[in-house]
Amino acid sequence: MGKKIEALRELLGVVADLTAAAALLGWDQQTYMPSGAAGGRAMQLATLSTLAHEHFVSDEMGAAIEAAKAEAKDLAPDSDEARLVRKTEHDYLKEIKVPSSWVSEYSRATAMAHQDWEQARAEADFKRFQPHLEKIVELRRHYADFFAPYDHLYDPLLDDFEPGMKTAEVKAVFDALRPRQVELVQAIFEQGRPVDDSFLHLNYDLDKQWNFGVEVITAFGYDFKRGRQDKAVHPFTTSFGLDDVRITTRLYEDYFSTALTGTMHEAGHALYEQGIKSTLGRTPLEAGASLGMHESQSRMWENLIGRSKPFWKAYFPKLQGVFPQQLGNVAMEDFYRAMNKVERTYIRVDADEATYNLHIMLRFELEIALMDGSLAVKDLPEAWNTKFEDFLGIIPPDDAKGVLQDVHWSGGMIGYFPTYSLGNLMAAQLWEKIGQDIPNLEEQIERGQFGALLGWLRENIHQHGAKFEPIELLTRVTGKGLDADPYMRYLTGKYSEIYEL
Ligand code: ZN
């Protein structure tokens, strides 16, 4: 590596360390921190994120990027070093537009909002959260304005999570997808084949659930020497470097699938991070290509694997061994159907694959309305319920099961939700390619073997970190840009069998 690029890497390492320290405080906030510590923690997070921001946008960094660019000219354009310089410059040019004062105000506002959101959700009291969300929407509008001119006010927000994507593109993909998905869901409800999932709601010992989840994700390849799992209100994955990638989960005694599918989901995120090439550590490439690509990994392990018949052929006998009273007399096929029961549910994270995207499209539309001012925050609960009835045919009984259910807005993450659906599409697209490259994949999964699959993902996706933009990476791997057809093929195939459509 050239001297100038090496010097740039050293500066970037400081930013990465500060960011990792802030992430550790954030992890603690959502797992073990006593609730009274919120004020102090908000200050600490604001200090660290301000420092990281100031380091990254310093004149020294700007000069180091210029020097490294000159050196990178002679390198292959797709080499790690050339891509590092390119990505760093891209992020730098973006971030110098955001003043430090905004960063610390935003960090403080979101830390305080998170605490009150937890309380508001517990008490189903939107009013408690409302002033925080008003502040966050206002801060997010300011943020978008740093990047004016834009095609859409939402574009700069979306770009933070899904580099290169535009609001209009997402709208177009969703508009094409929505009628096909609604049609499928309607066909399922009209067919009316009863699926009994009552045995998932018996009493399941929490420790046994926890241990079963650990066994599954260990088989997937999650490395507990470079990670750990804890409990959190809203499950998440966080990383303080490639060798410390942590996940969280939540457990319910009276509903079996929440903890396991959540654990598999977060492990999917973590496998991506743990698989990034070690030489990309402490740089801006030490991340996924985008949140959509990240979700493609979490949803692949949770849904395409964890809710598949081959997976349960391998794991249902083991699960029966752990819970003989609850599942001893249940047939594998019935369990598989129960795990894939299509229902009109209030809670996004509990939604089945057939209805899931409808939950996302609802949030996407509300976010756009909040941002462009056509919807006031105080009217959000009503707008939520109205749209919910439109999309899913039911009205949430209270705001805890409605507008307050997700952590994202309390963290300021407006622009994040569409990435879940983009991830669904990318996952199905990658899955078709994996099926071509590993012809006996199904038999491997039926034997509980995930090594070849993880190897494929490591080779084609994980190792690259954020070297490529998401659509660029998808195109390199599958030969095509974003395409909703594989996802609809997958959904239709799966549910036609389960519901005999
Ligand atoms: Zn996720």
Coordinates of C-alpha atoms and ligand atoms in Angstrom, one line a residue:
M1 CA 0.0 0.0 0.0
G2 CA 1.2 3.5 -0.9
K3 CA 2.3 5.9 1.9
K4 CA -0.5 8.4 1.2
I5 CA -3.2 5.8 1.4
E6 CA -1.6 4.4 4.5
A7 CA -1.7 7.9 6.1
L8 CA -5.4 8.2 5.1
R9 CA -6.1 4.8 6.7
E10 CA -4.6 6.0 10.0
L11 CA -6.9 9.0 10.1
L12 CA -9.9 6.9 9.2
G13 CA -8.9 4.5 12.0
V14 CA -9.4 7.2 14.6
V15 CA -12.9 8.0 13.3
A16 CA -13.7 4.2 13.3
D17 CA -12.6 3.9 16.9
L18 CA -14.7 6.9 18.0
T19 CA -17.7 5.5 16.1
A20 CA -17.2 2.1 17.7
A21 CA -17.0 3.6 21.2
A22 CA -20.3 5.4 20.5
A23 CA -21.9 2.2 19.2
L24 CA -20.8 0.4 22.4
L25 CA -22.6 3.1 24.5
G26 CA -25.6 2.7 22.3
W27 CA -25.6 -1.0 22.7
D28 CA -25.4 -0.6 26.5
Q29 CA -28.3 1.9 26.4
Q30 CA -30.6 -0.6 24.8
T31 CA -29.5 -3.6 26.9
Y32 CA -28.2 -2.9 30.4
M33 CA -28.2 0.8 31.1
P34 CA -30.3 1.9 34.1
S35 CA -33.2 4.1 32.9
G36 CA -32.0 7.0 35.1
A37 CA -28.8 7.3 33.2
A38 CA -30.4 8.6 30.0
G39 CA -29.4 12.2 30.4
G40 CA -25.7 11.5 30.9
R41 CA -25.7 8.9 28.2
A42 CA -27.2 11.4 25.7
M43 CA -24.3 13.8 26.5
Q44 CA -21.7 11.1 26.1
L45 CA -23.1 10.0 22.8
A46 CA -23.4 13.6 21.6
T47 CA -19.7 14.2 22.5
L48 CA -18.5 11.1 20.8
S49 CA -20.5 11.5 17.6
T50 CA -19.4 15.2 17.4
L51 CA -15.8 14.2 17.8
A52 CA -16.1 11.5 15.1
H53 CA -17.8 13.9 12.8
E54 CA -15.2 16.7 13.4
H55 CA -12.3 14.3 12.7
F56 CA -13.9 13.0 9.5
V57 CA -14.6 16.5 8.1
S58 CA -11.3 18.0 9.2
D59 CA -9.0 19.9 6.8
E60 CA -6.4 17.2 7.5
M61 CA -8.8 14.5 6.3
G62 CA -9.6 16.5 3.2
A63 CA -5.9 16.9 2.4
A64 CA -5.2 13.2 3.1
I65 CA -8.0 12.2 0.7
E66 CA -6.6 14.5 -2.1
A67 CA -3.1 13.0 -1.6
A68 CA -4.4 9.4 -1.6
K69 CA -6.5 10.1 -4.7
A70 CA -3.3 11.0 -6.6
E71 CA -1.7 7.8 -5.4
A72 CA -4.8 5.6 -6.2
K73 CA -4.8 6.7 -9.9
D74 CA -2.2 4.0 -10.7
L75 CA -4.2 1.3 -9.0
A76 CA -6.8 -1.1 -10.5
P77 CA -10.1 0.8 -10.1
D78 CA -11.8 -2.2 -8.3
S79 CA -8.9 -2.8 -5.9
D80 CA -9.6 -2.4 -2.2
E81 CA -7.4 0.7 -1.9
A82 CA -8.9 2.5 -4.9
R83 CA -12.4 1.7 -3.7
L84 CA -11.5 2.8 -0.2
V85 CA -10.3 6.2 -1.5
R86 CA -13.4 6.6 -3.7
K87 CA -15.9 5.7 -0.9
T88 CA -14.1 7.9 1.6
E89 CA -14.2 10.8 -0.7
H90 CA -17.9 10.2 -1.4
D91 CA -18.7 10.1 2.3
Y92 CA -16.5 13.1 3.0
L93 CA -18.2 15.2 0.4
K94 CA -21.5 14.3 1.9
E95 CA -20.6 14.9 5.5
I96 CA -18.9 18.2 5.1
K97 CA -22.3 19.6 4.3
V98 CA -23.5 18.7 7.8
P99 CA -22.5 21.2 10.5
S100 CA -21.2 19.7 13.9
S101 CA -23.9 21.7 15.7
W102 CA -26.6 19.7 13.8
V103 CA -24.9 16.4 14.6
S104 CA -24.7 17.0 18.3
E105 CA -28.3 18.3 18.5
Y106 CA -29.5 15.3 16.5
S107 CA -27.6 12.9 18.7
R108 CA -29.0 14.4 21.9
A109 CA -32.5 14.6 20.5
T110 CA -32.6 10.9 19.5
A111 CA -31.1 9.7 22.7
M112 CA -33.8 11.4 24.7
A113 CA -36.5 10.4 22.3
H114 CA -35.5 6.7 22.6
Q115 CA -36.0 6.7 26.4
D116 CA -39.4 8.3 26.1
W117 CA -40.4 6.1 23.2
E118 CA -39.9 3.0 25.4
Q119 CA -42.1 4.5 28.0
A120 CA -44.7 5.7 25.5
R121 CA -44.8 2.3 23.9
A122 CA -45.2 0.5 27.3
E123 CA -48.1 2.8 28.2
A124 CA -49.5 3.1 24.6
D125 CA -49.2 6.9 25.1
F126 CA -48.4 8.6 21.8
K127 CA -48.6 12.1 23.4
R128 CA -45.5 11.3 25.4
F129 CA -43.5 10.6 22.2
Q130 CA -45.1 13.3 20.0
P131 CA -42.8 16.3 20.9
H132 CA -39.7 14.1 20.3
L133 CA -40.9 13.0 16.9
E134 CA -41.8 16.6 16.0
K135 CA -38.3 17.6 16.9
I136 CA -36.8 14.7 14.9
V137 CA -38.9 15.4 11.8
E138 CA -37.8 19.1 12.0
L139 CA -34.1 18.1 12.3
R140 CA -34.5 15.6 9.4
R141 CA -35.9 18.4 7.2
H142 CA -32.9 20.6 8.1
Y143 CA -30.7 17.7 7.2
A144 CA -32.3 17.2 3.7
D145 CA -31.8 20.9 3.1
F146 CA -28.0 20.5 3.5
F147 CA -28.2 18.5 0.3
A148 CA -30.4 20.8 -1.8
P149 CA -31.1 20.7 -4.6
Y150 CA -32.7 17.3 -4.7
D151 CA -35.4 15.6 -6.7
H152 CA -37.3 14.8 -3.6
L153 CA -36.9 15.9 0.0
Y154 CA -36.8 12.2 1.0
D155 CA -33.8 11.5 -1.3
P156 CA -31.0 12.6 0.9
L157 CA -32.5 10.5 3.8
L158 CA -32.9 7.4 1.6
D159 CA -29.4 7.8 0.3
D160 CA -27.9 7.4 3.8
F161 CA -29.3 3.9 4.0
E162 CA -29.4 2.9 0.4
P163 CA -26.6 4.6 -1.5
G164 CA -27.5 5.5 -5.0
M165 CA -31.3 4.9 -4.7
K166 CA -33.9 7.6 -5.4
T167 CA -37.3 8.0 -3.9
A168 CA -38.9 7.8 -7.3
E169 CA -37.2 4.5 -8.0
V170 CA -38.4 3.0 -4.7
K171 CA -41.9 4.3 -5.5
A172 CA -41.8 2.7 -8.9
V173 CA -40.7 -0.7 -7.5
F174 CA -43.3 -0.6 -4.7
D175 CA -46.1 0.5 -7.1
A176 CA -45.3 -2.4 -9.4
L177 CA -45.1 -4.9 -6.4
R178 CA -48.0 -3.8 -4.4
P179 CA -50.9 -5.0 -6.6
R180 CA -49.2 -8.4 -7.2
Q181 CA -48.7 -8.8 -3.5
V182 CA -52.2 -7.7 -2.5
E183 CA -53.5 -10.1 -5.1
L184 CA -51.6 -13.0 -3.6
V185 CA -52.7 -12.1 0.0
Q186 CA -56.3 -11.8 -1.2
A187 CA -56.1 -15.2 -2.9
I188 CA -54.8 -16.7 0.4
F189 CA -57.6 -15.3 2.5
E190 CA -60.2 -16.2 -0.1
Q191 CA -59.0 -19.7 -0.2
G192 CA -59.5 -19.8 3.5
R193 CA -57.5 -23.0 4.2
P194 CA -57.3 -23.1 8.0
V195 CA -53.8 -23.2 9.4
D196 CA -53.6 -24.2 13.1
D197 CA -50.8 -22.5 14.9
S198 CA -52.2 -22.8 18.4
F199 CA -49.3 -25.0 19.5
L200 CA -46.9 -22.1 18.9
H201 CA -48.8 -20.2 21.7
L202 CA -48.4 -22.8 24.5
N203 CA -45.9 -22.2 27.3
Y204 CA -42.3 -22.3 26.0
D205 CA -39.6 -22.1 28.6
L206 CA -37.5 -18.9 27.9
D207 CA -34.1 -20.5 28.6
K208 CA -34.8 -23.4 26.3
Q209 CA -35.9 -21.0 23.6
W210 CA -32.7 -19.1 24.0
N211 CA -30.5 -22.2 23.9
F212 CA -32.3 -23.5 20.8
G213 CA -31.7 -20.2 19.0
V214 CA -28.1 -20.3 19.9
E215 CA -27.7 -23.9 18.6
V216 CA -29.3 -22.8 15.3
I217 CA -27.2 -19.7 14.6
T218 CA -24.0 -21.5 15.7
A219 CA -24.8 -24.0 12.9
F220 CA -25.4 -21.1 10.5
G221 CA -21.8 -20.0 11.3
Y222 CA -22.3 -17.1 13.8
D223 CA -19.0 -16.9 15.7
F224 CA -19.6 -16.4 19.4
K225 CA -15.9 -15.8 19.9
R226 CA -16.4 -12.6 17.9
G227 CA -19.9 -11.7 19.2
R228 CA -22.5 -12.3 21.8
Q229 CA -26.3 -12.2 22.2
D230 CA -28.3 -10.2 24.8
K231 CA -31.9 -9.2 25.3
A232 CA -33.4 -5.9 24.0
V233 CA -36.9 -4.4 23.6
H234 CA -36.3 -4.1 19.9
P235 CA -33.8 -6.6 18.5
F236 CA -30.8 -5.2 16.7
T237 CA -27.3 -6.0 15.6
T238 CA -24.3 -3.7 16.3
S239 CA -20.6 -3.9 15.6
F240 CA -17.6 -2.4 17.3
G241 CA -15.2 -3.8 14.7
L242 CA -15.1 -7.0 12.7
D243 CA -14.2 -9.1 15.7
D244 CA -17.1 -7.9 18.0
V245 CA -20.4 -8.1 16.2
R246 CA -23.3 -8.4 18.7
I247 CA -26.9 -9.4 18.4
T248 CA -30.0 -9.0 20.6
T249 CA -33.3 -10.8 20.7
R250 CA -36.6 -10.8 22.7
L251 CA -38.4 -13.7 24.0
Y252 CA -42.1 -14.5 24.8
E253 CA -43.2 -17.5 26.8
D254 CA -46.5 -17.7 25.0
Y255 CA -45.3 -17.3 21.5
F256 CA -42.6 -19.6 20.2
S257 CA -41.5 -18.1 16.9
T258 CA -40.6 -14.5 17.9
A259 CA -37.4 -15.2 19.6
L260 CA -36.1 -17.8 17.1
T261 CA -36.9 -15.9 13.9
G262 CA -35.5 -12.7 15.5
T263 CA -32.3 -14.5 16.5
M264 CA -31.9 -15.9 13.0
H265 CA -32.6 -12.5 11.5
E266 CA -30.0 -10.7 13.6
A267 CA -27.5 -13.5 13.1
G268 CA -27.9 -13.0 9.3
H269 CA -26.9 -9.3 9.8
A270 CA -24.0 -10.4 12.0
L271 CA -22.8 -13.1 9.6
Y272 CA -22.4 -10.3 7.0
E273 CA -20.3 -8.1 9.3
Q274 CA -18.3 -11.1 10.6
G275 CA -17.5 -12.0 7.0
I276 CA -16.1 -8.7 5.9
K277 CA -12.4 -9.0 4.8
S278 CA -10.2 -8.2 7.8
T279 CA -8.1 -5.8 5.8
L280 CA -11.1 -3.5 5.4
G281 CA -11.3 -3.1 9.2
R282 CA -11.3 0.4 10.7
T283 CA -12.2 2.0 7.4
P284 CA -15.5 3.2 5.8
L285 CA -15.6 -0.1 3.9
E286 CA -16.1 -2.0 7.2
A287 CA -19.9 -2.1 6.7
G288 CA -22.5 -3.7 4.4
A289 CA -23.1 -2.3 0.9
S290 CA -26.4 -0.8 2.1
L291 CA -29.1 -1.5 4.6
G292 CA -31.1 -3.2 1.8
M293 CA -28.2 -5.5 1.1
H294 CA -27.9 -6.1 4.9
E295 CA -31.6 -6.9 5.0
S296 CA -31.1 -9.3 2.1
Q297 CA -28.8 -11.3 4.4
S298 CA -30.9 -11.1 7.6
R299 CA -34.1 -12.0 5.7
M300 CA -32.4 -14.8 3.8
W301 CA -31.4 -16.6 7.0
E302 CA -34.7 -15.8 8.8
N303 CA -37.1 -16.6 5.9
L304 CA -35.6 -18.3 2.9
I305 CA -33.8 -20.7 5.2
G306 CA -35.4 -20.4 8.7
R307 CA -39.0 -20.7 7.5
S308 CA -38.3 -23.2 4.8
K309 CA -39.3 -26.9 4.7
P310 CA -35.7 -28.2 4.2
F311 CA -34.6 -26.3 7.4
W312 CA -37.5 -27.8 9.5
K313 CA -36.8 -31.3 8.1
A314 CA -33.4 -30.9 9.9
Y315 CA -34.5 -29.0 13.0
F316 CA -38.1 -30.0 13.8
P317 CA -37.0 -33.4 15.4
K318 CA -34.5 -31.5 17.5
L319 CA -37.1 -28.9 18.5
Q320 CA -39.5 -31.7 19.4
G321 CA -36.8 -33.1 21.7
V322 CA -36.5 -29.8 23.5
F323 CA -40.3 -29.2 23.8
P324 CA -41.9 -32.7 23.8
Q325 CA -45.0 -31.7 25.7
Q326 CA -45.8 -28.8 23.3
L327 CA -44.7 -30.4 20.0
G328 CA -44.5 -34.1 20.5
N329 CA -47.7 -34.8 18.7
V330 CA -47.3 -32.2 16.0
A331 CA -46.4 -33.3 12.5
M332 CA -43.5 -31.5 10.8
E333 CA -45.7 -30.4 7.9
D334 CA -48.2 -28.8 10.3
F335 CA -45.4 -27.0 12.1
Y336 CA -44.0 -25.7 8.9
R337 CA -47.4 -24.4 7.9
A338 CA -47.9 -22.8 11.3
M339 CA -44.5 -21.0 11.0
N340 CA -45.7 -19.6 7.6
K341 CA -49.3 -18.8 8.6
V342 CA -50.6 -15.7 6.7
E343 CA -52.4 -13.4 9.0
R344 CA -53.5 -9.8 9.2
T345 CA -51.2 -8.8 12.1
Y346 CA -50.5 -5.4 13.8
I347 CA -46.8 -5.9 14.5
R348 CA -44.4 -5.7 11.6
V349 CA -41.7 -7.9 13.1
D350 CA -44.3 -10.6 13.6
A351 CA -45.7 -10.3 10.1
D352 CA -45.5 -13.3 7.7
E353 CA -43.7 -13.0 4.4
A354 CA -46.9 -12.5 2.4
T355 CA -48.1 -9.4 4.2
Y356 CA -44.7 -8.0 5.4
N357 CA -44.1 -5.6 2.5
L358 CA -47.5 -4.0 3.1
H359 CA -46.3 -3.0 6.6
I360 CA -43.3 -1.3 4.9
M361 CA -45.2 0.4 2.1
L362 CA -47.5 2.0 4.8
R363 CA -44.5 3.4 6.7
F364 CA -42.8 4.6 3.5
E365 CA -45.9 6.6 2.5
L366 CA -46.3 8.1 6.0
E367 CA -42.7 9.1 6.2
I368 CA -42.9 10.9 2.9
A369 CA -46.0 12.7 4.1
L370 CA -44.3 13.7 7.4
M371 CA -41.3 15.0 5.5
D372 CA -43.1 16.9 2.9
G373 CA -45.4 18.4 5.5
S374 CA -48.7 17.0 4.2
L375 CA -49.1 15.1 7.5
A376 CA -48.5 16.7 11.0
V377 CA -47.0 14.5 13.7
K378 CA -50.0 15.0 15.9
D379 CA -52.2 13.4 13.2
L380 CA -49.9 10.5 12.7
P381 CA -51.7 7.9 14.8
E382 CA -55.0 8.5 13.0
A383 CA -53.2 8.4 9.6
W384 CA -51.5 5.2 10.6
N385 CA -54.8 3.6 11.6
T386 CA -56.6 4.7 8.5
K387 CA -53.9 3.4 6.2
F388 CA -53.5 0.2 8.2
E389 CA -57.2 -0.5 7.6
D390 CA -56.7 0.2 3.9
F391 CA -53.7 -2.1 3.5
L392 CA -54.4 -4.9 5.9
G393 CA -58.1 -4.6 6.7
I394 CA -57.7 -4.1 10.5
I395 CA -57.3 -1.2 12.9
P396 CA -54.7 -1.4 15.8
P397 CA -56.5 -1.5 19.2
D398 CA -53.9 1.0 20.6
D399 CA -50.8 3.0 19.6
A400 CA -48.4 0.4 21.1
K401 CA -49.7 -2.1 18.5
G402 CA -49.8 0.7 15.9
V403 CA -47.7 3.8 15.4
L404 CA -45.4 3.3 18.5
Q405 CA -44.3 -0.3 17.7
D406 CA -41.0 0.4 16.0
V407 CA -37.8 1.9 17.4
H408 CA -36.7 3.6 14.1
W409 CA -38.3 7.0 14.4
S410 CA -37.1 7.4 18.0
G411 CA -33.6 7.0 16.6
G412 CA -34.2 9.5 13.8
M413 CA -34.1 6.8 11.2
I414 CA -36.6 8.2 8.7
G415 CA -35.7 6.7 5.3
Y416 CA -34.8 3.3 6.7
F417 CA -38.0 1.3 6.4
P418 CA -38.0 0.8 2.6
T419 CA -34.7 -1.0 2.9
Y420 CA -36.5 -4.0 4.5
S421 CA -38.6 -4.5 1.3
L422 CA -35.6 -3.9 -0.9
G423 CA -33.8 -6.5 1.1
N424 CA -36.6 -9.0 0.5
L425 CA -36.3 -8.5 -3.2
M426 CA -32.5 -8.7 -3.2
A427 CA -32.6 -11.9 -1.1
A428 CA -34.8 -13.7 -3.5
Q429 CA -32.7 -12.5 -6.4
L430 CA -29.5 -13.8 -4.8
W431 CA -31.3 -17.0 -3.8
E432 CA -32.1 -17.9 -7.4
K433 CA -28.4 -17.4 -8.2
I434 CA -27.3 -19.5 -5.2
G435 CA -29.6 -22.3 -6.4
Q436 CA -27.9 -22.3 -9.7
D437 CA -24.4 -22.3 -8.2
I438 CA -25.1 -24.9 -5.4
P439 CA -27.5 -27.4 -7.1
N440 CA -28.0 -29.6 -4.0
L441 CA -28.5 -26.7 -1.6
E442 CA -31.8 -28.1 -0.4
E443 CA -30.4 -31.4 0.5
Q444 CA -27.6 -29.7 2.4
I445 CA -30.1 -27.6 4.4
E446 CA -32.1 -30.8 5.1
R447 CA -29.0 -32.2 6.7
G448 CA -28.4 -29.0 8.7
Q449 CA -25.4 -28.1 6.6
F450 CA -24.8 -24.4 5.9
G451 CA -21.1 -24.3 5.1
A452 CA -21.4 -24.2 1.3
L453 CA -24.1 -21.5 1.5
L454 CA -22.1 -19.4 3.9
G455 CA -19.0 -19.8 1.8
W456 CA -20.9 -18.6 -1.3
L457 CA -22.2 -15.5 0.6
R458 CA -18.7 -14.8 2.1
E459 CA -17.2 -15.0 -1.4
N460 CA -19.8 -13.1 -3.3
I461 CA -21.2 -10.6 -0.8
H462 CA -19.8 -10.5 2.7
Q463 CA -16.0 -10.1 2.0
H464 CA -16.5 -6.9 -0.1
G465 CA -18.0 -4.9 2.8
A466 CA -19.0 -1.5 1.4
K467 CA -16.7 -1.6 -1.6
F468 CA -19.6 -1.6 -4.1
E469 CA -22.9 0.2 -4.1
P470 CA -25.8 -2.2 -3.5
I471 CA -27.2 -2.3 -7.1
E472 CA -23.6 -2.5 -8.5
L473 CA -22.9 -5.5 -6.2
L474 CA -26.2 -7.2 -7.1
T475 CA -25.5 -6.8 -10.8
R476 CA -22.0 -8.2 -10.4
V477 CA -23.3 -11.2 -8.7
T478 CA -26.6 -11.9 -10.5
G479 CA -26.0 -10.2 -13.8
K480 CA -29.1 -8.0 -13.3
G481 CA -30.2 -4.9 -11.4
L482 CA -33.0 -4.9 -8.9
D483 CA -35.8 -7.2 -10.0
A484 CA -39.1 -8.0 -8.2
D485 CA -39.8 -11.1 -10.3
P486 CA -37.7 -13.6 -8.3
Y487 CA -39.4 -12.4 -5.1
M488 CA -42.9 -12.9 -6.5
R489 CA -41.8 -16.3 -7.9
Y490 CA -40.6 -17.3 -4.5
L491 CA -43.7 -16.0 -2.6
T492 CA -46.2 -17.5 -5.1
G493 CA -44.4 -20.9 -5.1
K494 CA -44.3 -21.1 -1.4
Y495 CA -47.8 -20.0 -0.6
S496 CA -49.4 -21.8 -3.5
E497 CA -48.2 -25.0 -1.9
I498 CA -49.1 -24.1 1.7
Y499 CA -52.5 -22.7 0.9
E500 CA -53.3 -24.9 -2.1
L501 CA -53.9 -21.9 -4.4
Ligands
ZN1 ZN -32.8 -6.4 10.0

